[in-house]
Amino acid sequence: MKKINTFWNWFQDNNQTIKNLINETPTNQKHISFWINKNLSYYCKEIEFMIVFPKNGNTKSELIITANGNPEYFNQVIDLVDNAPQLKNWKFTAFIQPTERIDEIINGLDDPYIFHEITLKASELTFLPLEYHEKSNKFDIVVFLKNYNLYCDTKTLHQAIFIIMQDIVGEKSLYQNINFVQLAQIPENKEGLIQLYDFQLFLDNLNGVELNNYFLKMWKTVK
């Protein structure tokens, strides 16, 4: 508890400087971010932060504390945020939450994600389940990309898909439900493929289904 209080005391003392981070020079932004991360690491080295700045000056900035999906540090994230101070201009959030722009994604109006030479849109990604693991209650899935053959199976591509999935379903849900993600070129026959933005709906509809037999039937429709 002492380390938690130490972090929040430091944050309160510097919250106006942190809130103004977006208006600073790149050098100052790097300096301020370094000290946020440094003070956070005194509490737990394995968790990180994100800041979401408001589009206008009348709403709160948001500090998101993330374990990068590592369940071993979920409790540290929760404990820290549960003990956050009440600050007028700040909102504190545990874990990366599902996007609120889901309607834009469904309608294909979402902005692309750009990772070095890779450009992807969440609205264009589809998936199929491969296998369900009863012991862990997690799924192996295949995510289909339009330009997979062009990008090849690189570490950067896997990281990009991970970030997009985390934005769609949220940090906790991703690690509670996904065991393994395989990437593949989208087939010519797209019948039966599930939009990635419908992953939560897919989970909600599985109650009472014998999953692995059900998945085999799904694959037959796209072969």
PDB file of C-alpha atoms in Angstrom:
ATOM      1  CA  MET A   1       0.000   0.000   0.000  1.00  0.00           C
ATOM      2  CA  LYS A   2       2.890   2.349   0.714  1.00  0.00           C
ATOM      3  CA  LYS A   3       4.160   2.064  -2.884  1.00  0.00           C
ATOM      4  CA  ILE A   4       0.661   2.757  -4.210  1.00  0.00           C
ATOM      5  CA  ASN A   5       0.363   5.906  -2.102  1.00  0.00           C
ATOM      6  CA  THR A   6       3.844   7.025  -3.135  1.00  0.00           C
ATOM      7  CA  PHE A   7       2.915   6.822  -6.816  1.00  0.00           C
ATOM      8  CA  TRP A   8      -0.374   8.679  -6.425  1.00  0.00           C
ATOM      9  CA  ASN A   9       1.197  11.372  -4.255  1.00  0.00           C
ATOM     10  CA  TRP A  10       3.768  11.961  -6.983  1.00  0.00           C
ATOM     11  CA  PHE A  11       1.058  11.958  -9.661  1.00  0.00           C
ATOM     12  CA  GLN A  12      -1.058  14.498  -7.772  1.00  0.00           C
ATOM     13  CA  ASP A  13       1.936  16.799  -7.378  1.00  0.00           C
ATOM     14  CA  ASN A  14       2.631  16.642 -11.117  1.00  0.00           C
ATOM     15  CA  ASN A  15      -0.827  16.116 -12.613  1.00  0.00           C
ATOM     16  CA  GLN A  16      -1.054  19.545 -14.272  1.00  0.00           C
ATOM     17  CA  THR A  17       2.296  19.041 -15.989  1.00  0.00           C
ATOM     18  CA  ILE A  18       1.203  15.588 -17.147  1.00  0.00           C
ATOM     19  CA  LYS A  19      -2.158  16.906 -18.366  1.00  0.00           C
ATOM     20  CA  ASN A  20      -0.314  19.471 -20.497  1.00  0.00           C
ATOM     21  CA  LEU A  21       1.947  16.790 -21.981  1.00  0.00           C
ATOM     22  CA  ILE A  22       0.271  16.952 -25.394  1.00  0.00           C
ATOM     23  CA  ASN A  23       1.217  20.636 -25.751  1.00  0.00           C
ATOM     24  CA  GLU A  24       4.887  20.113 -24.923  1.00  0.00           C
ATOM     25  CA  THR A  25       7.800  19.794 -27.323  1.00  0.00           C
ATOM     26  CA  PRO A  26       8.771  16.228 -28.309  1.00  0.00           C
ATOM     27  CA  THR A  27      11.811  16.469 -26.032  1.00  0.00           C
ATOM     28  CA  ASN A  28       9.725  17.502 -23.035  1.00  0.00           C
ATOM     29  CA  GLN A  29       7.088  14.868 -23.828  1.00  0.00           C
ATOM     30  CA  LYS A  30       9.780  12.209 -23.732  1.00  0.00           C
ATOM     31  CA  HIS A  31      11.135  13.593 -20.454  1.00  0.00           C
ATOM     32  CA  ILE A  32       7.718  13.675 -18.740  1.00  0.00           C
ATOM     33  CA  SER A  33       6.805  10.200 -20.012  1.00  0.00           C
ATOM     34  CA  PHE A  34      10.101   8.882 -18.683  1.00  0.00           C
ATOM     35  CA  TRP A  35       9.283  10.114 -15.177  1.00  0.00           C
ATOM     36  CA  ILE A  36       5.745   8.741 -15.242  1.00  0.00           C
ATOM     37  CA  ASN A  37       7.112   5.347 -16.223  1.00  0.00           C
ATOM     38  CA  LYS A  38       9.928   5.617 -13.680  1.00  0.00           C
ATOM     39  CA  ASN A  39       7.557   6.326 -10.797  1.00  0.00           C
ATOM     40  CA  LEU A  40       5.137   3.639 -11.957  1.00  0.00           C
ATOM     41  CA  SER A  41       7.999   1.128 -12.035  1.00  0.00           C
ATOM     42  CA  TYR A  42       8.746   1.804  -8.364  1.00  0.00           C
ATOM     43  CA  TYR A  43       5.338   0.240  -7.706  1.00  0.00           C
ATOM     44  CA  CYS A  44       5.494  -2.520 -10.357  1.00  0.00           C
ATOM     45  CA  LYS A  45       7.965  -2.803 -13.236  1.00  0.00           C
ATOM     46  CA  GLU A  46       5.684  -5.020 -15.316  1.00  0.00           C
ATOM     47  CA  ILE A  47       2.778  -2.600 -15.743  1.00  0.00           C
ATOM     48  CA  GLU A  48       2.616   0.404 -18.060  1.00  0.00           C
ATOM     49  CA  PHE A  49       0.441   3.428 -18.759  1.00  0.00           C
ATOM     50  CA  MET A  50      -1.397   5.144 -21.589  1.00  0.00           C
ATOM     51  CA  ILE A  51      -2.846   8.655 -21.575  1.00  0.00           C
ATOM     52  CA  VAL A  52      -5.928   9.583 -23.591  1.00  0.00           C
ATOM     53  CA  PHE A  53      -6.246  13.336 -24.006  1.00  0.00           C
ATOM     54  CA  PRO A  54      -9.670  14.963 -24.510  1.00  0.00           C
ATOM     55  CA  LYS A  55     -10.631  16.387 -27.882  1.00  0.00           C
ATOM     56  CA  ASN A  56     -11.724  19.580 -26.145  1.00  0.00           C
ATOM     57  CA  GLY A  57     -10.570  21.265 -22.969  1.00  0.00           C
ATOM     58  CA  ASN A  58     -13.781  20.689 -21.043  1.00  0.00           C
ATOM     59  CA  THR A  59     -13.456  16.947 -20.467  1.00  0.00           C
ATOM     60  CA  LYS A  60     -11.102  14.831 -18.406  1.00  0.00           C
ATOM     61  CA  SER A  61      -7.817  13.300 -19.472  1.00  0.00           C
ATOM     62  CA  GLU A  62      -7.665   9.549 -18.909  1.00  0.00           C
ATOM     63  CA  LEU A  63      -4.771   7.597 -17.416  1.00  0.00           C
ATOM     64  CA  ILE A  64      -5.020   3.921 -18.356  1.00  0.00           C
ATOM     65  CA  ILE A  65      -2.966   1.418 -16.377  1.00  0.00           C
ATOM     66  CA  THR A  66      -2.235  -1.762 -18.341  1.00  0.00           C
ATOM     67  CA  ALA A  67      -0.596  -5.109 -17.621  1.00  0.00           C
ATOM     68  CA  ASN A  68      -0.159  -5.641 -21.373  1.00  0.00           C
ATOM     69  CA  GLY A  69      -2.508  -8.587 -21.039  1.00  0.00           C
ATOM     70  CA  ASN A  70      -0.340 -10.451 -18.529  1.00  0.00           C
ATOM     71  CA  PRO A  71      -2.774 -11.961 -15.974  1.00  0.00           C
ATOM     72  CA  GLU A  72       0.006 -12.311 -13.399  1.00  0.00           C
ATOM     73  CA  TYR A  73      -0.158  -8.546 -12.918  1.00  0.00           C
ATOM     74  CA  PHE A  74      -3.910  -7.942 -13.225  1.00  0.00           C
ATOM     75  CA  ASN A  75      -4.233  -7.572  -9.444  1.00  0.00           C
ATOM     76  CA  GLN A  76      -1.495  -4.937  -9.343  1.00  0.00           C
ATOM     77  CA  VAL A  77      -3.374  -2.924 -11.964  1.00  0.00           C
ATOM     78  CA  ILE A  78      -6.676  -3.240 -10.096  1.00  0.00           C
ATOM     79  CA  ASP A  79      -5.156  -2.347  -6.711  1.00  0.00           C
ATOM     80  CA  LEU A  80      -3.461   0.740  -8.109  1.00  0.00           C
ATOM     81  CA  VAL A  81      -6.565   2.099  -9.842  1.00  0.00           C
ATOM     82  CA  ASP A  82      -8.842   1.242  -6.908  1.00  0.00           C
ATOM     83  CA  ASN A  83      -6.715   3.536  -4.756  1.00  0.00           C
ATOM     84  CA  ALA A  84      -6.478   6.407  -7.235  1.00  0.00           C
ATOM     85  CA  PRO A  85      -7.224   9.896  -5.916  1.00  0.00           C
ATOM     86  CA  GLN A  86     -10.246  11.951  -6.944  1.00  0.00           C
ATOM     87  CA  LEU A  87      -8.875  14.585  -9.301  1.00  0.00           C
ATOM     88  CA  LYS A  88     -11.106  17.068 -11.106  1.00  0.00           C
ATOM     89  CA  ASN A  89      -9.400  16.785 -14.487  1.00  0.00           C
ATOM     90  CA  TRP A  90      -8.540  13.079 -14.514  1.00  0.00           C
ATOM     91  CA  LYS A  91     -10.203   9.729 -15.048  1.00  0.00           C
ATOM     92  CA  PHE A  92      -8.302   6.576 -14.013  1.00  0.00           C
ATOM     93  CA  THR A  93      -8.988   3.274 -15.787  1.00  0.00           C
ATOM     94  CA  ALA A  94      -7.781  -0.270 -15.163  1.00  0.00           C
ATOM     95  CA  PHE A  95      -6.891  -2.095 -18.395  1.00  0.00           C
ATOM     96  CA  ILE A  96      -7.334  -1.123 -22.036  1.00  0.00           C
ATOM     97  CA  GLN A  97     -11.085  -1.103 -22.664  1.00  0.00           C
ATOM     98  CA  PRO A  98     -12.996  -2.100 -25.813  1.00  0.00           C
ATOM     99  CA  THR A  99     -13.274   0.739 -28.305  1.00  0.00           C
ATOM    100  CA  GLU A 100     -16.312   3.012 -28.197  1.00  0.00           C
ATOM    101  CA  ARG A 101     -16.022   3.460 -31.981  1.00  0.00           C
ATOM    102  CA  ILE A 102     -17.493   0.054 -32.807  1.00  0.00           C
ATOM    103  CA  ASP A 103     -20.215   1.585 -35.034  1.00  0.00           C
ATOM    104  CA  GLU A 104     -17.524   3.220 -37.177  1.00  0.00           C
ATOM    105  CA  ILE A 105     -15.793  -0.147 -37.546  1.00  0.00           C
ATOM    106  CA  ILE A 106     -19.036  -1.950 -38.435  1.00  0.00           C
ATOM    107  CA  ASN A 107     -19.772   0.658 -41.123  1.00  0.00           C
ATOM    108  CA  GLY A 108     -16.222   0.537 -42.487  1.00  0.00           C
ATOM    109  CA  LEU A 109     -15.564   4.154 -41.492  1.00  0.00           C
ATOM    110  CA  ASP A 110     -12.708   3.326 -39.107  1.00  0.00           C
ATOM    111  CA  ASP A 111      -9.272   4.857 -39.531  1.00  0.00           C
ATOM    112  CA  PRO A 112      -6.530   2.413 -40.549  1.00  0.00           C
ATOM    113  CA  TYR A 113      -3.836   1.243 -38.156  1.00  0.00           C
ATOM    114  CA  ILE A 114      -0.374   1.965 -39.560  1.00  0.00           C
ATOM    115  CA  PHE A 115       2.615  -0.049 -38.311  1.00  0.00           C
ATOM    116  CA  HIS A 116       5.755   0.740 -40.299  1.00  0.00           C
ATOM    117  CA  GLU A 117       4.993  -0.700 -43.753  1.00  0.00           C
ATOM    118  CA  ILE A 118       1.775  -2.431 -42.640  1.00  0.00           C
ATOM    119  CA  THR A 119      -1.650  -0.792 -42.984  1.00  0.00           C
ATOM    120  CA  LEU A 120      -4.703  -2.593 -41.577  1.00  0.00           C
ATOM    121  CA  LYS A 121      -8.350  -1.743 -40.945  1.00  0.00           C
ATOM    122  CA  ALA A 122     -10.221  -3.490 -38.144  1.00  0.00           C
ATOM    123  CA  SER A 123     -13.369  -3.511 -40.282  1.00  0.00           C
ATOM    124  CA  GLU A 124     -11.637  -5.695 -42.886  1.00  0.00           C
ATOM    125  CA  LEU A 125     -10.427  -8.416 -40.499  1.00  0.00           C
ATOM    126  CA  THR A 126     -12.307 -11.697 -40.159  1.00  0.00           C
ATOM    127  CA  PHE A 127     -11.698 -14.857 -38.160  1.00  0.00           C
ATOM    128  CA  LEU A 128     -12.687 -18.454 -37.543  1.00  0.00           C
ATOM    129  CA  PRO A 129     -12.187 -20.496 -34.367  1.00  0.00           C
ATOM    130  CA  LEU A 130      -9.759 -23.406 -34.620  1.00  0.00           C
ATOM    131  CA  GLU A 131     -10.001 -25.142 -31.266  1.00  0.00           C
ATOM    132  CA  TYR A 132     -11.493 -24.725 -27.814  1.00  0.00           C
ATOM    133  CA  HIS A 133      -9.411 -25.661 -24.761  1.00  0.00           C
ATOM    134  CA  GLU A 134     -11.717 -26.828 -21.982  1.00  0.00           C
ATOM    135  CA  LYS A 135      -9.155 -26.561 -19.171  1.00  0.00           C
ATOM    136  CA  SER A 136      -8.393 -22.913 -19.822  1.00  0.00           C
ATOM    137  CA  ASN A 137     -11.713 -21.949 -21.472  1.00  0.00           C
ATOM    138  CA  LYS A 138      -9.703 -20.321 -24.253  1.00  0.00           C
ATOM    139  CA  PHE A 139      -9.779 -20.445 -28.039  1.00  0.00           C
ATOM    140  CA  ASP A 140      -7.265 -20.839 -30.827  1.00  0.00           C
ATOM    141  CA  ILE A 141      -8.395 -18.724 -33.771  1.00  0.00           C
ATOM    142  CA  VAL A 142      -7.314 -17.863 -37.301  1.00  0.00           C
ATOM    143  CA  VAL A 143      -7.444 -14.195 -38.299  1.00  0.00           C
ATOM    144  CA  PHE A 144      -7.753 -13.594 -42.042  1.00  0.00           C
ATOM    145  CA  LEU A 145      -6.115 -10.634 -43.787  1.00  0.00           C
ATOM    146  CA  LYS A 146      -6.593  -9.332 -47.324  1.00  0.00           C
ATOM    147  CA  ASN A 147      -2.863  -8.818 -47.883  1.00  0.00           C
ATOM    148  CA  TYR A 148      -1.366 -11.567 -45.747  1.00  0.00           C
ATOM    149  CA  ASN A 149       0.599 -12.979 -48.703  1.00  0.00           C
ATOM    150  CA  LEU A 150       2.082  -9.521 -49.253  1.00  0.00           C
ATOM    151  CA  TYR A 151       3.023  -8.874 -45.619  1.00  0.00           C
ATOM    152  CA  CYS A 152       4.215 -12.395 -44.764  1.00  0.00           C
ATOM    153  CA  ASP A 153       4.139 -13.744 -41.212  1.00  0.00           C
ATOM    154  CA  THR A 154       6.337 -11.278 -39.331  1.00  0.00           C
ATOM    155  CA  LYS A 155       6.560 -10.386 -35.656  1.00  0.00           C
ATOM    156  CA  THR A 156       5.381  -6.868 -36.499  1.00  0.00           C
ATOM    157  CA  LEU A 157       2.263  -8.254 -38.189  1.00  0.00           C
ATOM    158  CA  HIS A 158       1.407 -10.392 -35.161  1.00  0.00           C
ATOM    159  CA  GLN A 159       1.910  -7.388 -32.863  1.00  0.00           C
ATOM    160  CA  ALA A 160      -0.342  -5.294 -35.093  1.00  0.00           C
ATOM    161  CA  ILE A 161      -3.146  -7.868 -34.961  1.00  0.00           C
ATOM    162  CA  PHE A 162      -2.747  -8.132 -31.177  1.00  0.00           C
ATOM    163  CA  ILE A 163      -3.136  -4.359 -30.777  1.00  0.00           C
ATOM    164  CA  ILE A 164      -6.237  -4.273 -32.993  1.00  0.00           C
ATOM    165  CA  MET A 165      -7.836  -7.206 -31.153  1.00  0.00           C
ATOM    166  CA  GLN A 166      -7.073  -5.577 -27.812  1.00  0.00           C
ATOM    167  CA  ASP A 167      -8.786  -2.389 -28.981  1.00  0.00           C
ATOM    168  CA  ILE A 168     -11.853  -4.324 -30.153  1.00  0.00           C
ATOM    169  CA  VAL A 169     -12.445  -6.670 -27.212  1.00  0.00           C
ATOM    170  CA  GLY A 170     -10.429  -5.075 -24.409  1.00  0.00           C
ATOM    171  CA  GLU A 171      -7.280  -6.198 -22.624  1.00  0.00           C
ATOM    172  CA  LYS A 172      -8.850  -8.552 -20.069  1.00  0.00           C
ATOM    173  CA  SER A 173     -11.277 -10.244 -22.464  1.00  0.00           C
ATOM    174  CA  LEU A 174      -8.512 -10.886 -24.989  1.00  0.00           C
ATOM    175  CA  TYR A 175      -6.391 -12.790 -22.482  1.00  0.00           C
ATOM    176  CA  GLN A 176      -9.311 -14.516 -20.828  1.00  0.00           C
ATOM    177  CA  ASN A 177     -10.574 -15.925 -24.134  1.00  0.00           C
ATOM    178  CA  ILE A 178      -7.689 -16.215 -26.617  1.00  0.00           C
ATOM    179  CA  ASN A 179      -4.982 -18.878 -26.368  1.00  0.00           C
ATOM    180  CA  PHE A 180      -3.340 -18.659 -29.807  1.00  0.00           C
ATOM    181  CA  VAL A 181      -3.776 -16.569 -32.950  1.00  0.00           C
ATOM    182  CA  GLN A 182      -2.778 -17.844 -36.384  1.00  0.00           C
ATOM    183  CA  LEU A 183      -2.736 -15.516 -39.399  1.00  0.00           C
ATOM    184  CA  ALA A 184      -3.766 -16.432 -42.935  1.00  0.00           C
ATOM    185  CA  GLN A 185      -4.728 -15.006 -46.320  1.00  0.00           C
ATOM    186  CA  ILE A 186      -8.463 -14.474 -46.603  1.00  0.00           C
ATOM    187  CA  PRO A 187      -9.954 -17.255 -48.796  1.00  0.00           C
ATOM    188  CA  GLU A 188     -11.857 -16.590 -52.014  1.00  0.00           C
ATOM    189  CA  ASN A 189     -14.945 -18.126 -50.427  1.00  0.00           C
ATOM    190  CA  LYS A 190     -15.704 -15.777 -47.523  1.00  0.00           C
ATOM    191  CA  GLU A 191     -18.953 -17.456 -46.547  1.00  0.00           C
ATOM    192  CA  GLY A 192     -18.999 -18.358 -42.875  1.00  0.00           C
ATOM    193  CA  LEU A 193     -16.178 -16.019 -41.858  1.00  0.00           C
ATOM    194  CA  ILE A 194     -16.871 -13.929 -38.763  1.00  0.00           C
ATOM    195  CA  GLN A 195     -16.021 -10.240 -38.572  1.00  0.00           C
ATOM    196  CA  LEU A 196     -13.414  -9.640 -35.897  1.00  0.00           C
ATOM    197  CA  TYR A 197     -15.536  -6.847 -34.435  1.00  0.00           C
ATOM    198  CA  ASP A 198     -18.192  -9.531 -33.721  1.00  0.00           C
ATOM    199  CA  PHE A 199     -15.878 -11.577 -31.486  1.00  0.00           C
ATOM    200  CA  GLN A 200     -17.801 -10.758 -28.301  1.00  0.00           C
ATOM    201  CA  LEU A 201     -21.091 -11.630 -30.031  1.00  0.00           C
ATOM    202  CA  PHE A 202     -19.515 -14.919 -31.126  1.00  0.00           C
ATOM    203  CA  LEU A 203     -18.651 -15.697 -27.483  1.00  0.00           C
ATOM    204  CA  ASP A 204     -22.124 -14.780 -26.275  1.00  0.00           C
ATOM    205  CA  ASN A 205     -23.743 -17.209 -28.742  1.00  0.00           C
ATOM    206  CA  LEU A 206     -21.714 -20.287 -27.743  1.00  0.00           C
ATOM    207  CA  ASN A 207     -23.590 -21.298 -24.612  1.00  0.00           C
ATOM    208  CA  GLY A 208     -24.523 -24.986 -24.690  1.00  0.00           C
ATOM    209  CA  VAL A 209     -22.743 -25.716 -27.982  1.00  0.00           C
ATOM    210  CA  GLU A 210     -20.331 -28.666 -28.367  1.00  0.00           C
ATOM    211  CA  LEU A 211     -17.624 -26.353 -29.533  1.00  0.00           C
ATOM    212  CA  ASN A 212     -14.991 -28.308 -31.447  1.00  0.00           C
ATOM    213  CA  ASN A 213     -17.567 -30.177 -33.588  1.00  0.00           C
ATOM    214  CA  TYR A 214     -19.283 -26.862 -34.210  1.00  0.00           C
ATOM    215  CA  PHE A 215     -15.975 -25.331 -35.348  1.00  0.00           C
ATOM    216  CA  LEU A 216     -15.365 -28.183 -37.816  1.00  0.00           C
ATOM    217  CA  LYS A 217     -18.714 -27.463 -39.444  1.00  0.00           C
ATOM    218  CA  MET A 218     -17.819 -23.778 -39.725  1.00  0.00           C
ATOM    219  CA  TRP A 219     -14.571 -24.573 -41.551  1.00  0.00           C
ATOM    220  CA  LYS A 220     -16.383 -26.758 -44.099  1.00  0.00           C
ATOM    221  CA  THR A 221     -18.264 -23.713 -45.363  1.00  0.00           C
ATOM    222  CA  VAL A 222     -15.061 -21.908 -46.413  1.00  0.00           C
ATOM    223  CA  LYS A 223     -13.179 -24.819 -47.987  1.00  0.00           C
TER     224      LYS A 223
END
